[in-house]
Coordinates of N, CA and C in Angstrom, one line a residue:
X282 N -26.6 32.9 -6.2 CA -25.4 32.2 -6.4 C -25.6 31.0 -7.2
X283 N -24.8 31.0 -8.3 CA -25.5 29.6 -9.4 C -23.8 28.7 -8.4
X284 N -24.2 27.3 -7.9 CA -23.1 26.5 -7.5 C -22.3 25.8 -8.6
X285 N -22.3 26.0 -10.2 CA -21.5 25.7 -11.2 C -20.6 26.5 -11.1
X286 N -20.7 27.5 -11.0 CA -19.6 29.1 -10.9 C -19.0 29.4 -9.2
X287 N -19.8 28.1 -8.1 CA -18.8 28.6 -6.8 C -17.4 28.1 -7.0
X288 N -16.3 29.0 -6.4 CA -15.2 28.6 -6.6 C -14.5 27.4 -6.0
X289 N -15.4 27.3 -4.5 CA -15.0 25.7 -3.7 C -15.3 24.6 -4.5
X290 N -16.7 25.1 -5.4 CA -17.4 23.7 -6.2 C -16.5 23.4 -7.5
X291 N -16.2 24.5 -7.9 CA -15.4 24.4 -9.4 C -13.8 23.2 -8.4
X292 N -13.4 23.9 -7.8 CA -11.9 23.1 -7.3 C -12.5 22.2 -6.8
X293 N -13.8 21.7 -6.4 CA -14.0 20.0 -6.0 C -14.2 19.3 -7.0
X294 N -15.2 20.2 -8.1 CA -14.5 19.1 -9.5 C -13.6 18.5 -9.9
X295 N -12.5 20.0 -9.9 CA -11.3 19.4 -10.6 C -10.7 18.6 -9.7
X296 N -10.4 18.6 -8.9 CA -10.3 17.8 -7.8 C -10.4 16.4 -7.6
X297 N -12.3 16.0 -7.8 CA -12.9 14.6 -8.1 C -12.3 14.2 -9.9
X298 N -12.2 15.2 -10.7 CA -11.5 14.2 -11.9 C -10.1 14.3 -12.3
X299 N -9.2 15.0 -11.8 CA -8.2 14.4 -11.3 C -7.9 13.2 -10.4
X300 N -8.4 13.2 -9.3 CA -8.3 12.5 -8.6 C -9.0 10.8 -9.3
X301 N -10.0 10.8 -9.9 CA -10.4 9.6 -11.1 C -9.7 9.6 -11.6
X302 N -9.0 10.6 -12.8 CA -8.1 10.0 -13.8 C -7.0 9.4 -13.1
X303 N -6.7 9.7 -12.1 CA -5.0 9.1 -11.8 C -5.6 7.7 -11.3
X304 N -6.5 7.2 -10.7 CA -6.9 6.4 -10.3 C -7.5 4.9 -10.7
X305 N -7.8 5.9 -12.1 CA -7.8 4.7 -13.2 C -6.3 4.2 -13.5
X306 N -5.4 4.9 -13.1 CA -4.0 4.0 -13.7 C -3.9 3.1 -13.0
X307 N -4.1 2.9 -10.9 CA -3.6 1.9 -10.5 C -5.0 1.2 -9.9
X308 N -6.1 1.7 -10.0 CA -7.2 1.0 -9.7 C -7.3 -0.5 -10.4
X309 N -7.9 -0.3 -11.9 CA -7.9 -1.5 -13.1 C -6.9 -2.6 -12.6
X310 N -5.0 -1.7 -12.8 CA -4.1 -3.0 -13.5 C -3.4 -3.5 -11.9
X311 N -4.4 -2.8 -11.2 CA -3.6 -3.2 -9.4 C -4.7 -3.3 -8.5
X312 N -5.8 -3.7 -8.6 CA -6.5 -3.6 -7.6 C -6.7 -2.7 -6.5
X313 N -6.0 -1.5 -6.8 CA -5.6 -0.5 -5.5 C -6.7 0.6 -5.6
X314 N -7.5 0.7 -4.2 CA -7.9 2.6 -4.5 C -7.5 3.5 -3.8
X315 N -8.1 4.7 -4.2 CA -7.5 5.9 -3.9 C -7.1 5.7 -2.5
X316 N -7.4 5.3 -1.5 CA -6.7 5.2 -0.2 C -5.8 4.5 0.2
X317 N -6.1 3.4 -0.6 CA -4.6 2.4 -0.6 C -3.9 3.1 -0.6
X318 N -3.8 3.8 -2.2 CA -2.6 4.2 -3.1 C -2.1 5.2 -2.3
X319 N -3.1 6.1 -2.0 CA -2.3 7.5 -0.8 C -1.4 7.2 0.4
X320 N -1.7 5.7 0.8 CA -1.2 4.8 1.9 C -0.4 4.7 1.8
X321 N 0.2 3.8 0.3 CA 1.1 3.0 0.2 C 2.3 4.2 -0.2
X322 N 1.7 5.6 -1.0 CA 2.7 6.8 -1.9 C 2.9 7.3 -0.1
X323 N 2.6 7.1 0.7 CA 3.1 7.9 2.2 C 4.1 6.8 2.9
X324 N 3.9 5.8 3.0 CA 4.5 4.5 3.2 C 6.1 4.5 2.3
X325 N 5.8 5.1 1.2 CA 7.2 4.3 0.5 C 7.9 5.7 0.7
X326 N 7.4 7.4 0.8 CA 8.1 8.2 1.2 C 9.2 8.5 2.5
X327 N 8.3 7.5 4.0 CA 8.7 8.0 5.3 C 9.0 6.3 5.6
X328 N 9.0 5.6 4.8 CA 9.3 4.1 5.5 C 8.6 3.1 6.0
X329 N 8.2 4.0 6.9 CA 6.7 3.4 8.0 C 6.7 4.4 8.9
X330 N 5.7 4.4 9.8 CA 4.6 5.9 10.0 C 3.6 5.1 11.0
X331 N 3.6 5.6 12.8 CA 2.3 5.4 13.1 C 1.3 5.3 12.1
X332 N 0.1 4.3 12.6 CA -1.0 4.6 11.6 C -1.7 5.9 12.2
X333 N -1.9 6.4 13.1 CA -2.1 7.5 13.3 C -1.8 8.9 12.4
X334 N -0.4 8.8 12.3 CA 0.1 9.9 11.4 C -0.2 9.7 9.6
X335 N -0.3 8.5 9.5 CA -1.3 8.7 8.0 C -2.2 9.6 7.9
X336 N -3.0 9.5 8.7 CA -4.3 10.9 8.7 C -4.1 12.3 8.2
X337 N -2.6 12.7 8.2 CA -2.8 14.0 7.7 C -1.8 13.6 6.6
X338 N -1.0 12.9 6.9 CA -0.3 12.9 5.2 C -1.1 12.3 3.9
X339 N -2.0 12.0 4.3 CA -2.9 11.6 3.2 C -4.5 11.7 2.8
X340 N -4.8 13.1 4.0 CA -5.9 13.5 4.3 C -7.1 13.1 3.7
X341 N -6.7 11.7 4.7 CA -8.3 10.8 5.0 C -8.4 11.0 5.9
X342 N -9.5 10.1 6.4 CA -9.7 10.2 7.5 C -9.2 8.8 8.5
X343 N -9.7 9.3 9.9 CA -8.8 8.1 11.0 C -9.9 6.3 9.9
X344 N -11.2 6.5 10.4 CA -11.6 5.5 9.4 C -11.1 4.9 8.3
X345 N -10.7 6.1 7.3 CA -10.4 5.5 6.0 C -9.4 4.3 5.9
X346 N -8.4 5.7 6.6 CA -7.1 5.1 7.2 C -7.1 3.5 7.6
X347 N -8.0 2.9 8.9 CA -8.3 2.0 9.1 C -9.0 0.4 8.5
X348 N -9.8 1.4 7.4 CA -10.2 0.0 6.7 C -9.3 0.1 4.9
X349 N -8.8 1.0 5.0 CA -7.6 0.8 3.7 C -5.9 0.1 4.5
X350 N -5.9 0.0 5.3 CA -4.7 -0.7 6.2 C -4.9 -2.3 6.5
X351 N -6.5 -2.0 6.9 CA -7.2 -4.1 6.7 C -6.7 -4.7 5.2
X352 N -7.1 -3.5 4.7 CA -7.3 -4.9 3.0 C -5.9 -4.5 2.7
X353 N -4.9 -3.5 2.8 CA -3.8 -3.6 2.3 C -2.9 -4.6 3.2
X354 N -3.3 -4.9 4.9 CA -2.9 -6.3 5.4 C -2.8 -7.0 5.0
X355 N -4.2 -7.5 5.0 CA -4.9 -8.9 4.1 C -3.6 -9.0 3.1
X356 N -3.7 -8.4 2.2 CA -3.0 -8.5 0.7 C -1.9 -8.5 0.7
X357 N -1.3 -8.5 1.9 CA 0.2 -8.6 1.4 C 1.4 -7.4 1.4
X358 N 0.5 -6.1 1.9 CA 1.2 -4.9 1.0 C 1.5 -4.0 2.2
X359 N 1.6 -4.7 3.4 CA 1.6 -3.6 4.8 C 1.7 -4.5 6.0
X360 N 2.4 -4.2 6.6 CA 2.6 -5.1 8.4 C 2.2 -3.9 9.3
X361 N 1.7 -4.3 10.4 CA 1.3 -3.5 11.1 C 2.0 -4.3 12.7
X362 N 2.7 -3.4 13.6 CA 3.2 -4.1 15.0 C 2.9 -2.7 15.6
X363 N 3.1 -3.5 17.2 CA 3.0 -2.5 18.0 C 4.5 -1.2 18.3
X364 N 3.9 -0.1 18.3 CA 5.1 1.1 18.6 C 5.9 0.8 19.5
X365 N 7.1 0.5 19.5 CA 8.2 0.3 20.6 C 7.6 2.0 21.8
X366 N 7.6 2.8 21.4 CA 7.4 4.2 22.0 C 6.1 4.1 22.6
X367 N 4.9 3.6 22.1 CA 3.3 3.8 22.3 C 3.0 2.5 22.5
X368 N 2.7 1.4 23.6 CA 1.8 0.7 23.2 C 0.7 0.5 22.8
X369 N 0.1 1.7 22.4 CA -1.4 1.5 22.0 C -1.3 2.4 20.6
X370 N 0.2 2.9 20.0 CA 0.4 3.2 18.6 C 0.3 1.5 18.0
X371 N 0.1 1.7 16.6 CA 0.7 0.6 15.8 C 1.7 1.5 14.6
X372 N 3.1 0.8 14.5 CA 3.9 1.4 13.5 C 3.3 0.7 12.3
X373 N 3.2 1.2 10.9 CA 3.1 0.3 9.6 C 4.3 0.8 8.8
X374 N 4.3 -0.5 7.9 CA 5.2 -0.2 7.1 C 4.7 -1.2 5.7
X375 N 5.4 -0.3 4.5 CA 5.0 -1.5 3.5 C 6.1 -2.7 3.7
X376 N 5.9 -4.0 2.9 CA 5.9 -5.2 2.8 C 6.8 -5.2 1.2
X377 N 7.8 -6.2 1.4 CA 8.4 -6.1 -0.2 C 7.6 -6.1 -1.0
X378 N 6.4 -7.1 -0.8 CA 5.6 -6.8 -2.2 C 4.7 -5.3 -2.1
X379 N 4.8 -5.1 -1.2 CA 4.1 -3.3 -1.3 C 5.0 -2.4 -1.7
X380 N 6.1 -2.6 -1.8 CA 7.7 -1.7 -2.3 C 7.3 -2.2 -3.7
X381 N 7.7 -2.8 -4.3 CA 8.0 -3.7 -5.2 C 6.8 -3.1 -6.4
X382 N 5.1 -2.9 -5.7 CA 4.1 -2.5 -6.0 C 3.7 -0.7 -6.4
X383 N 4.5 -0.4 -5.5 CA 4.4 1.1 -5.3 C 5.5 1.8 -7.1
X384 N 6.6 0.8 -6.5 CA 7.7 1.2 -7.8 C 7.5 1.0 -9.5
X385 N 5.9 -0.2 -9.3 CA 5.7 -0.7 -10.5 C 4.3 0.8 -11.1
X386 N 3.5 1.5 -10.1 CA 2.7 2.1 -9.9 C 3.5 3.8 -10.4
X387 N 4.5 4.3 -9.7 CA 5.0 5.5 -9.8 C 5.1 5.9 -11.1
X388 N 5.8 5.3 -12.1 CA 5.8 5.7 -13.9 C 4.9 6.1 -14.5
X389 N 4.0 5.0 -14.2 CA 2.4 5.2 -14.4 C 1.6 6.5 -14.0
X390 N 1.5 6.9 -13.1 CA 0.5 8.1 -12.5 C 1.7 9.3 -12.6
X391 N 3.0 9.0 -12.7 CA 3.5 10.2 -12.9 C 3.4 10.5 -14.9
X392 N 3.2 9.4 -15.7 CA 2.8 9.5 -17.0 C 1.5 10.6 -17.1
X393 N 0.4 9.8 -16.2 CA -0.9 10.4 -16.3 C -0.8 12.1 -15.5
X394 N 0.0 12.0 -14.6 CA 0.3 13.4 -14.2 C 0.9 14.5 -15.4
X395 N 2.0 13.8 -15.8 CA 2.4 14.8 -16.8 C 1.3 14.7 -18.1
X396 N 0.8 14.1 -18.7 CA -0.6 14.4 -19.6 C -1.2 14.9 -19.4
X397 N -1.7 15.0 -18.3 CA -2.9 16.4 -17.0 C -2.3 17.9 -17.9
X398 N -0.9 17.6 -17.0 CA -0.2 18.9 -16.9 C 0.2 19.6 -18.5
X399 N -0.2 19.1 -19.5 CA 0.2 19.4 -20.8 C -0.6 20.0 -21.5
X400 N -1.6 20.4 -20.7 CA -2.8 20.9 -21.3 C -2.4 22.5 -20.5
X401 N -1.7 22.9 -20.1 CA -1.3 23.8 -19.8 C 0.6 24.3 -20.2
X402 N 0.7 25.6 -20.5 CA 1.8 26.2 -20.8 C 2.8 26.2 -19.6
X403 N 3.8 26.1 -19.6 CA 5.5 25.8 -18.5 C 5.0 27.0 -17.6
X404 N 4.6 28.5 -18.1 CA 4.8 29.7 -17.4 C 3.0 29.5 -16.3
X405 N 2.0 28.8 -17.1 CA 0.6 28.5 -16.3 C 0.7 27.5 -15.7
X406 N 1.8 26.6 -15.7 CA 1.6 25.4 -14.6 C 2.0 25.8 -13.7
X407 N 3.5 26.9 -13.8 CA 4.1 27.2 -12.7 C 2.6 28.8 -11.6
X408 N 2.5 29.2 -12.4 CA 1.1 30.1 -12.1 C 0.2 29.1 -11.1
X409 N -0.2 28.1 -11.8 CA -1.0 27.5 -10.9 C -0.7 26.9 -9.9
X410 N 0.5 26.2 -9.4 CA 0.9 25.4 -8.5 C 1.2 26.9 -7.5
X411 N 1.6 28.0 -7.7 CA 1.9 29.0 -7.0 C 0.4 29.7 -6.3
X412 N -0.5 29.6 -7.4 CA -2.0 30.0 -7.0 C -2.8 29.1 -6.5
X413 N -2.2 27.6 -6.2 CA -2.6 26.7 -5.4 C -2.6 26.8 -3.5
X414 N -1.1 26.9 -3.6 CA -0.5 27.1 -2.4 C -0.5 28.6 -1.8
X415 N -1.0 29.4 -2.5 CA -1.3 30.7 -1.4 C -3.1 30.6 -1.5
X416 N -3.6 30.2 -1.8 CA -5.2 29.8 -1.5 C -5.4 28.8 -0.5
X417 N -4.6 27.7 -0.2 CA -4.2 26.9 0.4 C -4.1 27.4 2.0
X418 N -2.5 28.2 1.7 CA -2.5 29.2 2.6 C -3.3 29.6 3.5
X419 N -4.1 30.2 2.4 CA -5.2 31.4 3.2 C -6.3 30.8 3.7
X420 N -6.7 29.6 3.3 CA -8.3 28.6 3.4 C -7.4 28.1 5.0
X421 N -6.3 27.5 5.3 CA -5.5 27.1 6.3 C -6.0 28.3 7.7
X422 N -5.7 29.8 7.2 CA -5.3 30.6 7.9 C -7.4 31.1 8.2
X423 N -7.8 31.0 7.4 CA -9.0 31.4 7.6 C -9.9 30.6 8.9
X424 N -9.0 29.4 8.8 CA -9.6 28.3 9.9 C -9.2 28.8 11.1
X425 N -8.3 29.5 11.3 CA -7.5 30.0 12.9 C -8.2 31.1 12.9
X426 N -9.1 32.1 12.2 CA -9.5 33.3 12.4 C -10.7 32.9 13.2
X427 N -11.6 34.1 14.0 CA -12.5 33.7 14.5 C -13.5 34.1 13.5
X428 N -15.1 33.9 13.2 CA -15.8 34.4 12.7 C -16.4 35.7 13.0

């Protein structure tokens, strides 16, 4: 098996430079990285969110989660209190200047998104987003199977 031609390895590429290119948009002119930014894009969707429940909407991990919530404290761009429901949850939520940050950020990565996507035809984008999500699917369902 040559690992240039495995198919997990080919979709971790695209994967790792996708995941760079968008990240050059808000990395440079915002000081944010990739976990911030997954933070703060889950943050401005649900409001605020146990920090626990970050973990899967932004599939990092419980660590990541944890030391991208410090520096986005620190900075201004996130509050963190205790769960009215949990005392040993913390609710987060962004901060006006983490609103304010997120809205200056969306134009941007959704610019670099659609340039991505322009390298492909209307009928292949839709192909692939549909050949994403039933591989997805199946890689999901393959984890419940026994060996």
């Amino acid at each position: 098996m040559k690992l240039q031609t495995f198919f997990p390895y080919q979709l971790a590429q695209l994967a790792e430079a996708v995941s760079r290119s968008v990240a050059a948009v808000y990395a440079d002119r915002f000081g944010l990285n990739r976990d911030e930014w997954r933070i703060l894009a889950a943050l401005a969707a649900e409001g605020q969110m146990q920090a626990s429940d970050l973990v899967p909407h932004t599939s990092l991990d419980k660590m990541q989660v944890s030391r991208a919530l410090a520096r986005m404290e620190q900075d201004g761009l996130v509050t963190r209190q205790p769960s009215p429901d949990d005392a040993r949850a913390r609710l987060v939520k962004p901060t006006a200047q983490g609103r304010k940050l997120y809205r200056k950020i969306v134009p941007m990565v959704q610019a670099r998104e659609a340039y991505l996507l322009q390298a492909l035809e209307r009928s292949e984008c839709e192909a692939l987003l549909l050949a994403m999500e039933k591989i997805r699917t199946r890689a999901m369902h393959a984890l419940d199977e026994p060996d």
